[in-house]
Short mmCIF file of C-alpha atoms in Angstrom, two decimals:
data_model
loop_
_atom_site.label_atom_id
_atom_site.label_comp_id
_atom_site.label_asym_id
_atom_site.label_seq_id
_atom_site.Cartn_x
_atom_site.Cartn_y
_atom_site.Cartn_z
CA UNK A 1 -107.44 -51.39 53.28
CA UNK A 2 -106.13 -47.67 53.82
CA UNK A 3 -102.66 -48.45 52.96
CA UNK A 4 -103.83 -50.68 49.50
CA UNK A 5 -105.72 -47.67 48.79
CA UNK A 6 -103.16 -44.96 49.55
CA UNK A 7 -100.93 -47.02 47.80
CA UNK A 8 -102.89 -46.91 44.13
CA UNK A 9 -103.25 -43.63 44.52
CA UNK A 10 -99.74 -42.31 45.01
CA UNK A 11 -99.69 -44.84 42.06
CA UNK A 12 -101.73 -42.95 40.14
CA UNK A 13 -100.34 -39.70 40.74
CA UNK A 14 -96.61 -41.06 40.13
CA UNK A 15 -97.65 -42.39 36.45
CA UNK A 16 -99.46 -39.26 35.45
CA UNK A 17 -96.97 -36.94 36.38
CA UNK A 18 -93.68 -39.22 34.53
CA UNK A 19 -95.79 -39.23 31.68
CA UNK A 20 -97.08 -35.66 31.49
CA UNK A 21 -93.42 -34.94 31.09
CA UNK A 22 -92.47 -38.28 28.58
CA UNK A 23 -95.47 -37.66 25.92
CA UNK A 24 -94.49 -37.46 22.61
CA UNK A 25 -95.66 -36.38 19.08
CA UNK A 26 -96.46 -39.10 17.34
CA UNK A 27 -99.22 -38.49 14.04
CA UNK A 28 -101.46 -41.57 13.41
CA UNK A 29 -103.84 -41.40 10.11
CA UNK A 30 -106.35 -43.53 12.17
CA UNK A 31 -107.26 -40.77 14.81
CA UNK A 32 -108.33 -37.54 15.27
CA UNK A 33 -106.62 -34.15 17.08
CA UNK A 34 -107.42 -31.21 18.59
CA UNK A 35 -106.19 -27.52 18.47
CA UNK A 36 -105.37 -26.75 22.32
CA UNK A 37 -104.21 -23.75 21.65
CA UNK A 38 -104.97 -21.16 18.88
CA UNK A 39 -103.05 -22.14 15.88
CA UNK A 40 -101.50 -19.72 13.08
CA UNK A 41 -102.11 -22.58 10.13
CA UNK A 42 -101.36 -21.62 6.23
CA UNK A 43 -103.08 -22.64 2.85
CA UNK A 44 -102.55 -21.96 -0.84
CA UNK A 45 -104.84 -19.75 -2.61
CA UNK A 46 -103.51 -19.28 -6.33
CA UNK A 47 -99.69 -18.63 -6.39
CA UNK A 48 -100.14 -17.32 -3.06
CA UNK A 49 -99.43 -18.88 0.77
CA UNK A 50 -102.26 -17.17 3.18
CA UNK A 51 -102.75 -17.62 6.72
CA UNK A 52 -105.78 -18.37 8.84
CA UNK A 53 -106.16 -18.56 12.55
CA UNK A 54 -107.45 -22.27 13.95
CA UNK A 55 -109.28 -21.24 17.22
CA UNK A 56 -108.29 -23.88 19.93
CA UNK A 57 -111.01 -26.79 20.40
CA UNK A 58 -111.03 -27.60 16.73
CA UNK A 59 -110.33 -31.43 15.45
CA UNK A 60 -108.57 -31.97 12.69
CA UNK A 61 -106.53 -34.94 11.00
CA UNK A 62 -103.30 -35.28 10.39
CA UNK A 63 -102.82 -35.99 6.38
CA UNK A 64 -99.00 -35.75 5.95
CA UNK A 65 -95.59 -34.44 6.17
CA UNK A 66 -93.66 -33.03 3.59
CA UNK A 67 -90.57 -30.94 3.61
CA UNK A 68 -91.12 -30.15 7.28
CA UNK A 69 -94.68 -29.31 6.68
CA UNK A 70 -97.34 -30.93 8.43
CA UNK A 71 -100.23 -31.21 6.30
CA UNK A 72 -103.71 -31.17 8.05
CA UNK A 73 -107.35 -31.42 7.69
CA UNK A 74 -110.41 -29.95 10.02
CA UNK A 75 -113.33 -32.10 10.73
CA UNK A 76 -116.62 -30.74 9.70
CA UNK A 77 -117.69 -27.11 11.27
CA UNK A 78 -121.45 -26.80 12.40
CA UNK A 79 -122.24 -23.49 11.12
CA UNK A 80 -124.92 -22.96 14.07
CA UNK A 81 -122.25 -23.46 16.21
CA UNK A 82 -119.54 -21.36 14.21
CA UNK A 83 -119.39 -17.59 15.84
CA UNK A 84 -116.24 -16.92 13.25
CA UNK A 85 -118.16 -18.17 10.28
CA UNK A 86 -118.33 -14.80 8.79
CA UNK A 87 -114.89 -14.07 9.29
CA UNK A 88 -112.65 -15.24 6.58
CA UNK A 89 -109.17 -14.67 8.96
CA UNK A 90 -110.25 -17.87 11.25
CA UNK A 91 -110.66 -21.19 10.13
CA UNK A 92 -114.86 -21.84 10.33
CA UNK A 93 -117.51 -24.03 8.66
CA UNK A 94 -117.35 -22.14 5.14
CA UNK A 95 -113.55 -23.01 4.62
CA UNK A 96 -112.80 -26.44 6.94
CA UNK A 97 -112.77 -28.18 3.89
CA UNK A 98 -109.92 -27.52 2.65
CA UNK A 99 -106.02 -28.61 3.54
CA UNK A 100 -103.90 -26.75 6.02
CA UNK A 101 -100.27 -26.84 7.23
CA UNK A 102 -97.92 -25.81 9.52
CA UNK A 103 -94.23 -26.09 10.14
CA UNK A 104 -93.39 -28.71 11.52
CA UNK A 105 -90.90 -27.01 13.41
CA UNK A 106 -93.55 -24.06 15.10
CA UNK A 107 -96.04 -27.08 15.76
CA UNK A 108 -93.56 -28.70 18.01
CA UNK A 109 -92.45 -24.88 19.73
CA UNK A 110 -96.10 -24.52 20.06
CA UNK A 111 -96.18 -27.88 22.19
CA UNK A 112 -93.45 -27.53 24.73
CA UNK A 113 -94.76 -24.26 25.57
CA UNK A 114 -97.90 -26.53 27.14
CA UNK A 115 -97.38 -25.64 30.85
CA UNK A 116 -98.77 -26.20 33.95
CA UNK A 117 -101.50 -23.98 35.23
CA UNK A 118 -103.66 -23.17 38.08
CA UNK A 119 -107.56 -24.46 37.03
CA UNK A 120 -110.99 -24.60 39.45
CA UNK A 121 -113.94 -26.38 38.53
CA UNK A 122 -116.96 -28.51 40.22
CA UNK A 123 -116.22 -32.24 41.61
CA UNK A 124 -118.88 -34.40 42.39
CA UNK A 125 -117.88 -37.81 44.93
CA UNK A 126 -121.19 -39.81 43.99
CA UNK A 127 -120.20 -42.58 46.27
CA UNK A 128 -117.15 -43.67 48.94
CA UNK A 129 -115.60 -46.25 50.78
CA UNK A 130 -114.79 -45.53 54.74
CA UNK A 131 -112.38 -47.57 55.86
CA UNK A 132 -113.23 -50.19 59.19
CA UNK A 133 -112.66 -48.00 62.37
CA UNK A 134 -111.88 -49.36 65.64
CA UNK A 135 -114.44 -47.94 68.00
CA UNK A 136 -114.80 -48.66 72.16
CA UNK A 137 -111.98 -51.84 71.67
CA UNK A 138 -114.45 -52.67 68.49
CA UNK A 139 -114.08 -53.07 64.84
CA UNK A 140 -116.82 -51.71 62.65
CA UNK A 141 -116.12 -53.15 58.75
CA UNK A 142 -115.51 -50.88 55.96
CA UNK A 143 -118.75 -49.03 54.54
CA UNK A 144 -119.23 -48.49 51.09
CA UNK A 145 -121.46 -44.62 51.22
CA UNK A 146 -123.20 -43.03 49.02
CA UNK A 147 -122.98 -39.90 50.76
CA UNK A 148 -122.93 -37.58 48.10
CA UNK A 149 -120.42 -34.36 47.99
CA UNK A 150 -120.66 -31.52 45.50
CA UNK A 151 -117.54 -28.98 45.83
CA UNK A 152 -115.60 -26.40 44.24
CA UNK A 153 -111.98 -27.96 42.98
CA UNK A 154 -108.43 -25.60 42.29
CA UNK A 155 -105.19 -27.68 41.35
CA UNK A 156 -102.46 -27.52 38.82
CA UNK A 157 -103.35 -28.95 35.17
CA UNK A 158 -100.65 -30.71 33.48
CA UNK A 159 -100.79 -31.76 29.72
CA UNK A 160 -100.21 -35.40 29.48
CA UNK A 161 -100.58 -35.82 25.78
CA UNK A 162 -99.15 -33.66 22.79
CA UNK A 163 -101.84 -34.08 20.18
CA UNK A 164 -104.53 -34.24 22.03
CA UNK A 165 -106.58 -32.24 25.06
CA UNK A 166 -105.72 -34.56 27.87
CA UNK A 167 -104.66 -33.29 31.37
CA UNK A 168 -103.88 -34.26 34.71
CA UNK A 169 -104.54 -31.95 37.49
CA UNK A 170 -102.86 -32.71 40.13
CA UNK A 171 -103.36 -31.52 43.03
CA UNK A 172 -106.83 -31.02 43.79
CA UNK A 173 -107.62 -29.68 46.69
CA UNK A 174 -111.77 -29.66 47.31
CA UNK A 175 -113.88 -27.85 49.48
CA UNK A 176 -117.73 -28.40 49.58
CA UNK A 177 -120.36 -30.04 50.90
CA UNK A 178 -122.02 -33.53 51.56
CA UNK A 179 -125.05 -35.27 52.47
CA UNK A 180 -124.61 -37.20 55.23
CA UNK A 181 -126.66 -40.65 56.06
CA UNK A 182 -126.27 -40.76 59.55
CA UNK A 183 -128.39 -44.37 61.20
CA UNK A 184 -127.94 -46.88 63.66
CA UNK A 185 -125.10 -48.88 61.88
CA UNK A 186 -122.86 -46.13 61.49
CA UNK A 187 -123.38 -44.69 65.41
CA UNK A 188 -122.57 -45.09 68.46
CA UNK A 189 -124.25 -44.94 71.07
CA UNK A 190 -126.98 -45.65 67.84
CA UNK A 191 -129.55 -43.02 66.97
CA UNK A 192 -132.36 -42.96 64.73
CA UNK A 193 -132.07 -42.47 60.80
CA UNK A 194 -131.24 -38.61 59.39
CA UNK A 195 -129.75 -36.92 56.58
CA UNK A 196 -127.34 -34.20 57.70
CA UNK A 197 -125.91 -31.46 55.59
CA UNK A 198 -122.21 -31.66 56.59
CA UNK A 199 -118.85 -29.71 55.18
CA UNK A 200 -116.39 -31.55 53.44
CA UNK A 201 -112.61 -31.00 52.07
CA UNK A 202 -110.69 -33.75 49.98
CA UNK A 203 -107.29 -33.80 48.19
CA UNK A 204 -106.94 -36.19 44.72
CA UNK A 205 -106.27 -36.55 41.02
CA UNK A 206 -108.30 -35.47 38.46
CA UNK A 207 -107.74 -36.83 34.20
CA UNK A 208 -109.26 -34.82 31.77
CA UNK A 209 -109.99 -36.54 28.58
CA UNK A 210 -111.38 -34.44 26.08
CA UNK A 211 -113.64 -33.02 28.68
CA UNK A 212 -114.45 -36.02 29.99
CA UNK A 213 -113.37 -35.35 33.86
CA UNK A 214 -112.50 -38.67 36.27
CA UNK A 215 -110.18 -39.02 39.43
CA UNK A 216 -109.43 -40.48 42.63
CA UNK A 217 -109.34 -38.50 45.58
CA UNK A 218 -109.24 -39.02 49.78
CA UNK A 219 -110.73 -36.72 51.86
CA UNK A 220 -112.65 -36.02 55.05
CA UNK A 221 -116.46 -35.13 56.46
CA UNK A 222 -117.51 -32.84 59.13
CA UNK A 223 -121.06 -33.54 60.56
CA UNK A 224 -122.31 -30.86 63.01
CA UNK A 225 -123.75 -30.65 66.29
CA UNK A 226 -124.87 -34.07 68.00
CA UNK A 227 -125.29 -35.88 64.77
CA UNK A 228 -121.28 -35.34 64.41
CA UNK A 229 -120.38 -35.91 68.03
CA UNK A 230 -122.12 -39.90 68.33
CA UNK A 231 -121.11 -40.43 64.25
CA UNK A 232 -118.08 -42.90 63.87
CA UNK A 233 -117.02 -42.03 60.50
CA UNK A 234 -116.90 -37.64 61.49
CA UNK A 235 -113.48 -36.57 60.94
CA UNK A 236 -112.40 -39.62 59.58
CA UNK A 237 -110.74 -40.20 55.89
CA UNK A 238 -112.24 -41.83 53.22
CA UNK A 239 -111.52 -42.34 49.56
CA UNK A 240 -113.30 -42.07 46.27
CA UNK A 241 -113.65 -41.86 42.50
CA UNK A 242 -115.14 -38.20 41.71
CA UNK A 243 -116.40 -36.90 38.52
CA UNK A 244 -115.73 -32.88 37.20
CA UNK A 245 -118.93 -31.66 35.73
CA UNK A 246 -119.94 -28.76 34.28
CA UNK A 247 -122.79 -26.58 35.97
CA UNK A 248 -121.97 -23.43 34.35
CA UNK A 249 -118.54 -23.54 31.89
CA UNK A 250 -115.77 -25.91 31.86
CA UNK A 251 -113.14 -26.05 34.39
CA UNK A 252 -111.05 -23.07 33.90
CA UNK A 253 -107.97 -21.51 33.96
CA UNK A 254 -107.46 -19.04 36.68
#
């Protein structure tokens, strides 16, 4: 099971990372976009070309492309959630209705300057699978735990789309802490039923769609005291699917 495992994840990490650096532009009428970067766009105004700055995080739709001008649209503003709707030099909820463009040429310069760079955040492990250990000549199956870690996350974020705010970050390298179900089935010699506040590190993947934060990481827990010392799973690797959420702010850039 560890090597089926190991083996989906380097997987994983070997498709993200080709196609972080294969993702091309490619506009589609049917979808929507999203500024991921703050974006010098032009409009028309009588006989006169004026510019207004698009503050990243804004989605807009692609219209057309004419004369090497890429013609776009922003999706409805929320005023109560506009702070630059006063501000005529930014693109906000009093002038999103009309159409923008940009050279087609800057858009693209503006895209291969997407780099890597060094983001932290919170990852949650909700549940995990410990692989069957061989204990005193003995094989004790696989356990499927919901031993729940909570930890503080730094890797390197890699865009894996050109239109659109997906990343991989890759690694991540976790520290935190986990809550620990420590009982009769998962002891030896067996001891009664606790809950045991252990420390916990873990290296993995981590796809960010939009926000929406999901990977697959392997890592290790460290019970203390007695409770760690008769546990068969302290010390030992296990794998799992872990979630970035947001306590406080989005994962950042550091």
């Amino acid at each position: 099971m560890k090597t089926s495992i190991f083996a989906i994840f380097i997987t994983i990490l070997t498709f993200g990372l080709a196609y972080s650096q294969n993702a091309e532009q490619e506009w589609s009428l049917r979808k929507s976009y999203t500024t991921q970067v703050d974006l010098v766009v032009k409009f028309i105004e009588g006989a006169n070309v004026k510019q207004r700055t698009a503050k990243a995080g804004l989605k807009y739709r692609y219209i057309e492309t004419i004369n090497n001008s890429v013609y776009i649209k922003f999706l409805d503003i929320k005023s109560s959630n506009d702070p630059f709707r006063d501000d005529d030099n930014f693109v906000n909820s009093t002038n999103d209705e009309i159409k923008y463009f940009i050279d087609q040429d800057d858009l693209t310069k503006i895209h291969k300057k997407k780099n890597a760079s060094l983001v932290s955040g919170t990852l949650l492990a909700p549940i995990k699978i410990r692989p069957e250990e061989e204990i005193n000549g003995e094989t004790v199956p696989w356990e499927l735990s919901t031993d729940l870690t909570l930890g503080q996350y730094i890797g390197f974020r890699l865009p894996i789309s050109k239109t659109n705010a997906y990343y991989l970050t890759v690694p991540t390298v976790t520290l935190g802490t986990s809550l620990l179900s420590i009982n009769s089935s998962n002891t030896n010699p067996e001891t009664e039923t606790s809950t045991t506040l252990g420390l916990t590190w873990s290296l993995g993947v981590l796809i960010d769609l939009n926000g929406f934060n999901i990977g697959m990481m392997l890592g290790r827990d460290y019970a203390p005291g007695s409770a760690g010392k008769d546990w068969i799973y302290n010390e030992k690797t296990w794998f799992s699917l872990g979630f970035g959420i947001n306590l406080t702010s989005k994962n950042r850039d550091l």
